[in-house]
Amino acid sequence: MIKKCGAALKEQEMKQAICLLLLICLSMVFTITAPAHSSEARTGKGTKSPDATMQQRLTTSQVRTVEGIIQHVTDDAIQVRGKYYNVLGTPLKNPSGESLKKEFLTIGKKVEIFFQEDRITLILIYDDMAE
């Protein structure tokens, strides 16, 4: 009889251990997925979708870019995609953020021209790439 009670007790302990393990696994799943929503739950504030808030802050007339290859260079302008852009007083930088001189604006260089409120704010000049 003692052996039966001992076996029943071990079976009960095994069931409890399995249930505990399942609870731990379930809590880990909640821990991994919950942080994305926790700040909203704690503060009670809803969140706006990133696309909606970005569109409200930046309309196409406010910020835009033109990317292309320099076709022609003059003293104060470059031609990209068939249109001339004045570069006087515009910061010239490489993709690492280092300032560059106007001499880096040469035909065949890839550039990205950043506009804000229809004014050029920055020209990124990319290094030549081997093909």
C-alpha atoms as a PDB file:
ATOM      1  CA  MET A   1       0.000   0.000   0.000  1.00  0.00           C
ATOM      2  CA  ILE A   2       2.861   2.395   0.792  1.00  0.00           C
ATOM      3  CA  LYS A   3       4.362   1.667  -2.654  1.00  0.00           C
ATOM      4  CA  LYS A   4       1.034   2.577  -4.309  1.00  0.00           C
ATOM      5  CA  CYS A   5       0.834   5.830  -2.360  1.00  0.00           C
ATOM      6  CA  GLY A   6       4.457   6.592  -3.231  1.00  0.00           C
ATOM      7  CA  ALA A   7       3.815   5.938  -6.958  1.00  0.00           C
ATOM      8  CA  ALA A   8       0.640   8.041  -6.908  1.00  0.00           C
ATOM      9  CA  LEU A   9       2.526  10.842  -5.165  1.00  0.00           C
ATOM     10  CA  LYS A  10       5.333  10.760  -7.765  1.00  0.00           C
ATOM     11  CA  GLU A  11       2.756  10.821 -10.573  1.00  0.00           C
ATOM     12  CA  GLN A  12       1.080  13.835  -8.967  1.00  0.00           C
ATOM     13  CA  GLU A  13       4.435  15.622  -8.611  1.00  0.00           C
ATOM     14  CA  MET A  14       5.234  14.856 -12.265  1.00  0.00           C
ATOM     15  CA  LYS A  15       1.926  16.377 -13.400  1.00  0.00           C
ATOM     16  CA  GLN A  16       2.580  19.482 -11.303  1.00  0.00           C
ATOM     17  CA  ALA A  17       6.083  19.818 -12.774  1.00  0.00           C
ATOM     18  CA  ILE A  18       4.722  19.576 -16.331  1.00  0.00           C
ATOM     19  CA  CYS A  19       2.039  22.182 -15.584  1.00  0.00           C
ATOM     20  CA  LEU A  20       4.667  24.476 -14.072  1.00  0.00           C
ATOM     21  CA  LEU A  21       6.886  24.054 -17.128  1.00  0.00           C
ATOM     22  CA  LEU A  22       3.976  24.889 -19.453  1.00  0.00           C
ATOM     23  CA  LEU A  23       3.207  28.018 -17.411  1.00  0.00           C
ATOM     24  CA  ILE A  24       6.840  29.122 -17.638  1.00  0.00           C
ATOM     25  CA  CYS A  25       6.827  28.638 -21.411  1.00  0.00           C
ATOM     26  CA  LEU A  26       3.570  30.565 -21.728  1.00  0.00           C
ATOM     27  CA  SER A  27       4.931  33.430 -19.615  1.00  0.00           C
ATOM     28  CA  MET A  28       8.026  33.578 -21.839  1.00  0.00           C
ATOM     29  CA  VAL A  29       5.817  33.936 -24.920  1.00  0.00           C
ATOM     30  CA  PHE A  30       3.926  36.801 -23.258  1.00  0.00           C
ATOM     31  CA  THR A  31       7.180  38.429 -22.162  1.00  0.00           C
ATOM     32  CA  ILE A  32       8.555  38.373 -25.687  1.00  0.00           C
ATOM     33  CA  THR A  33       5.415  39.694 -27.396  1.00  0.00           C
ATOM     34  CA  ALA A  34       4.210  42.157 -24.749  1.00  0.00           C
ATOM     35  CA  PRO A  35       6.877  44.957 -24.856  1.00  0.00           C
ATOM     36  CA  ALA A  36       5.541  46.306 -28.124  1.00  0.00           C
ATOM     37  CA  HIS A  37       2.221  47.072 -26.462  1.00  0.00           C
ATOM     38  CA  SER A  38       3.245  47.667 -22.851  1.00  0.00           C
ATOM     39  CA  SER A  39       3.821  51.430 -23.065  1.00  0.00           C
ATOM     40  CA  GLU A  40       0.348  51.934 -24.489  1.00  0.00           C
ATOM     41  CA  ALA A  41      -1.170  49.819 -21.707  1.00  0.00           C
ATOM     42  CA  ARG A  42       0.729  51.619 -18.919  1.00  0.00           C
ATOM     43  CA  THR A  43       0.109  55.159 -20.079  1.00  0.00           C
ATOM     44  CA  GLY A  44      -3.377  54.630 -21.379  1.00  0.00           C
ATOM     45  CA  LYS A  45      -2.458  56.636 -24.453  1.00  0.00           C
ATOM     46  CA  GLY A  46      -3.192  55.207 -27.852  1.00  0.00           C
ATOM     47  CA  THR A  47      -0.515  55.214 -30.503  1.00  0.00           C
ATOM     48  CA  LYS A  48      -0.801  56.581 -33.992  1.00  0.00           C
ATOM     49  CA  SER A  49       0.442  54.599 -36.908  1.00  0.00           C
ATOM     50  CA  PRO A  50       3.932  55.746 -37.974  1.00  0.00           C
ATOM     51  CA  ASP A  51       2.806  56.383 -41.539  1.00  0.00           C
ATOM     52  CA  ALA A  52       0.007  58.717 -40.471  1.00  0.00           C
ATOM     53  CA  THR A  53       2.166  60.835 -38.168  1.00  0.00           C
ATOM     54  CA  MET A  54       4.996  60.979 -40.702  1.00  0.00           C
ATOM     55  CA  GLN A  55       2.592  62.182 -43.394  1.00  0.00           C
ATOM     56  CA  GLN A  56       1.268  64.867 -41.084  1.00  0.00           C
ATOM     57  CA  ARG A  57       4.764  66.163 -40.313  1.00  0.00           C
ATOM     58  CA  LEU A  58       6.345  65.797 -43.736  1.00  0.00           C
ATOM     59  CA  THR A  59       4.316  66.390 -46.841  1.00  0.00           C
ATOM     60  CA  THR A  60       5.794  65.921 -50.301  1.00  0.00           C
ATOM     61  CA  SER A  61       6.137  69.675 -50.721  1.00  0.00           C
ATOM     62  CA  GLN A  62       8.163  69.934 -47.509  1.00  0.00           C
ATOM     63  CA  VAL A  63      10.811  67.199 -47.909  1.00  0.00           C
ATOM     64  CA  ARG A  64      11.896  65.318 -51.018  1.00  0.00           C
ATOM     65  CA  THR A  65      14.995  63.921 -52.693  1.00  0.00           C
ATOM     66  CA  VAL A  66      16.361  63.566 -56.194  1.00  0.00           C
ATOM     67  CA  GLU A  67      18.834  60.791 -56.859  1.00  0.00           C
ATOM     68  CA  GLY A  68      20.872  60.415 -60.007  1.00  0.00           C
ATOM     69  CA  ILE A  69      24.128  60.742 -61.903  1.00  0.00           C
ATOM     70  CA  ILE A  70      25.742  64.138 -62.539  1.00  0.00           C
ATOM     71  CA  GLN A  71      25.430  64.843 -66.264  1.00  0.00           C
ATOM     72  CA  HIS A  72      27.029  68.295 -66.410  1.00  0.00           C
ATOM     73  CA  VAL A  73      28.852  70.616 -63.981  1.00  0.00           C
ATOM     74  CA  THR A  74      29.099  74.435 -64.126  1.00  0.00           C
ATOM     75  CA  ASP A  75      30.575  76.904 -61.625  1.00  0.00           C
ATOM     76  CA  ASP A  76      27.395  77.070 -59.564  1.00  0.00           C
ATOM     77  CA  ALA A  77      25.144  74.204 -60.708  1.00  0.00           C
ATOM     78  CA  ILE A  78      24.975  70.530 -61.566  1.00  0.00           C
ATOM     79  CA  GLN A  79      22.698  68.768 -64.012  1.00  0.00           C
ATOM     80  CA  VAL A  80      20.982  65.620 -62.704  1.00  0.00           C
ATOM     81  CA  ARG A  81      18.215  63.810 -64.597  1.00  0.00           C
ATOM     82  CA  GLY A  82      18.117  66.591 -67.155  1.00  0.00           C
ATOM     83  CA  LYS A  83      17.506  69.398 -64.634  1.00  0.00           C
ATOM     84  CA  TYR A  84      20.005  71.944 -63.262  1.00  0.00           C
ATOM     85  CA  TYR A  85      20.371  72.451 -59.520  1.00  0.00           C
ATOM     86  CA  ASN A  86      22.181  75.404 -57.917  1.00  0.00           C
ATOM     87  CA  VAL A  87      24.856  74.183 -55.487  1.00  0.00           C
ATOM     88  CA  LEU A  88      26.161  77.507 -54.155  1.00  0.00           C
ATOM     89  CA  GLY A  89      26.108  77.508 -50.359  1.00  0.00           C
ATOM     90  CA  THR A  90      24.790  73.945 -50.190  1.00  0.00           C
ATOM     91  CA  PRO A  91      26.542  71.512 -47.836  1.00  0.00           C
ATOM     92  CA  LEU A  92      28.250  68.683 -49.726  1.00  0.00           C
ATOM     93  CA  LYS A  93      28.829  65.450 -47.806  1.00  0.00           C
ATOM     94  CA  ASN A  94      29.729  61.837 -48.391  1.00  0.00           C
ATOM     95  CA  PRO A  95      27.505  59.031 -47.019  1.00  0.00           C
ATOM     96  CA  SER A  96      29.644  58.929 -43.852  1.00  0.00           C
ATOM     97  CA  GLY A  97      28.745  62.555 -43.110  1.00  0.00           C
ATOM     98  CA  GLU A  98      32.155  64.045 -43.874  1.00  0.00           C
ATOM     99  CA  SER A  99      32.100  67.442 -45.562  1.00  0.00           C
ATOM    100  CA  LEU A 100      33.380  67.568 -49.134  1.00  0.00           C
ATOM    101  CA  LYS A 101      34.549  70.341 -51.442  1.00  0.00           C
ATOM    102  CA  LYS A 102      32.944  71.342 -54.721  1.00  0.00           C
ATOM    103  CA  GLU A 103      35.720  69.545 -56.621  1.00  0.00           C
ATOM    104  CA  PHE A 104      34.005  66.251 -55.760  1.00  0.00           C
ATOM    105  CA  LEU A 105      31.070  67.225 -58.000  1.00  0.00           C
ATOM    106  CA  THR A 106      32.206  65.625 -61.246  1.00  0.00           C
ATOM    107  CA  ILE A 107      30.404  64.143 -64.222  1.00  0.00           C
ATOM    108  CA  GLY A 108      29.412  60.541 -63.616  1.00  0.00           C
ATOM    109  CA  LYS A 109      29.227  60.778 -59.808  1.00  0.00           C
ATOM    110  CA  LYS A 110      26.087  59.496 -58.125  1.00  0.00           C
ATOM    111  CA  VAL A 111      24.409  62.143 -55.950  1.00  0.00           C
ATOM    112  CA  GLU A 112      21.342  62.474 -53.775  1.00  0.00           C
ATOM    113  CA  ILE A 113      19.917  65.981 -53.493  1.00  0.00           C
ATOM    114  CA  PHE A 114      17.787  66.704 -50.404  1.00  0.00           C
ATOM    115  CA  PHE A 115      15.144  69.440 -50.489  1.00  0.00           C
ATOM    116  CA  GLN A 116      13.090  71.011 -47.728  1.00  0.00           C
ATOM    117  CA  GLU A 117      10.417  73.544 -48.626  1.00  0.00           C
ATOM    118  CA  ASP A 118      11.779  73.487 -52.213  1.00  0.00           C
ATOM    119  CA  ARG A 119      15.276  74.565 -51.070  1.00  0.00           C
ATOM    120  CA  ILE A 120      18.305  72.311 -51.402  1.00  0.00           C
ATOM    121  CA  THR A 121      19.492  71.463 -47.881  1.00  0.00           C
ATOM    122  CA  LEU A 122      22.169  68.848 -48.616  1.00  0.00           C
ATOM    123  CA  ILE A 123      23.868  67.023 -51.462  1.00  0.00           C
ATOM    124  CA  LEU A 124      25.257  63.561 -50.750  1.00  0.00           C
ATOM    125  CA  ILE A 125      28.070  62.580 -53.095  1.00  0.00           C
ATOM    126  CA  TYR A 126      28.660  58.843 -53.369  1.00  0.00           C
ATOM    127  CA  ASP A 127      32.042  57.246 -53.998  1.00  0.00           C
ATOM    128  CA  ASP A 128      32.703  55.695 -57.381  1.00  0.00           C
ATOM    129  CA  MET A 129      31.807  52.034 -57.450  1.00  0.00           C
ATOM    130  CA  ALA A 130      33.497  49.377 -59.532  1.00  0.00           C
ATOM    131  CA  GLU A 131      31.101  47.378 -61.662  1.00  0.00           C
END
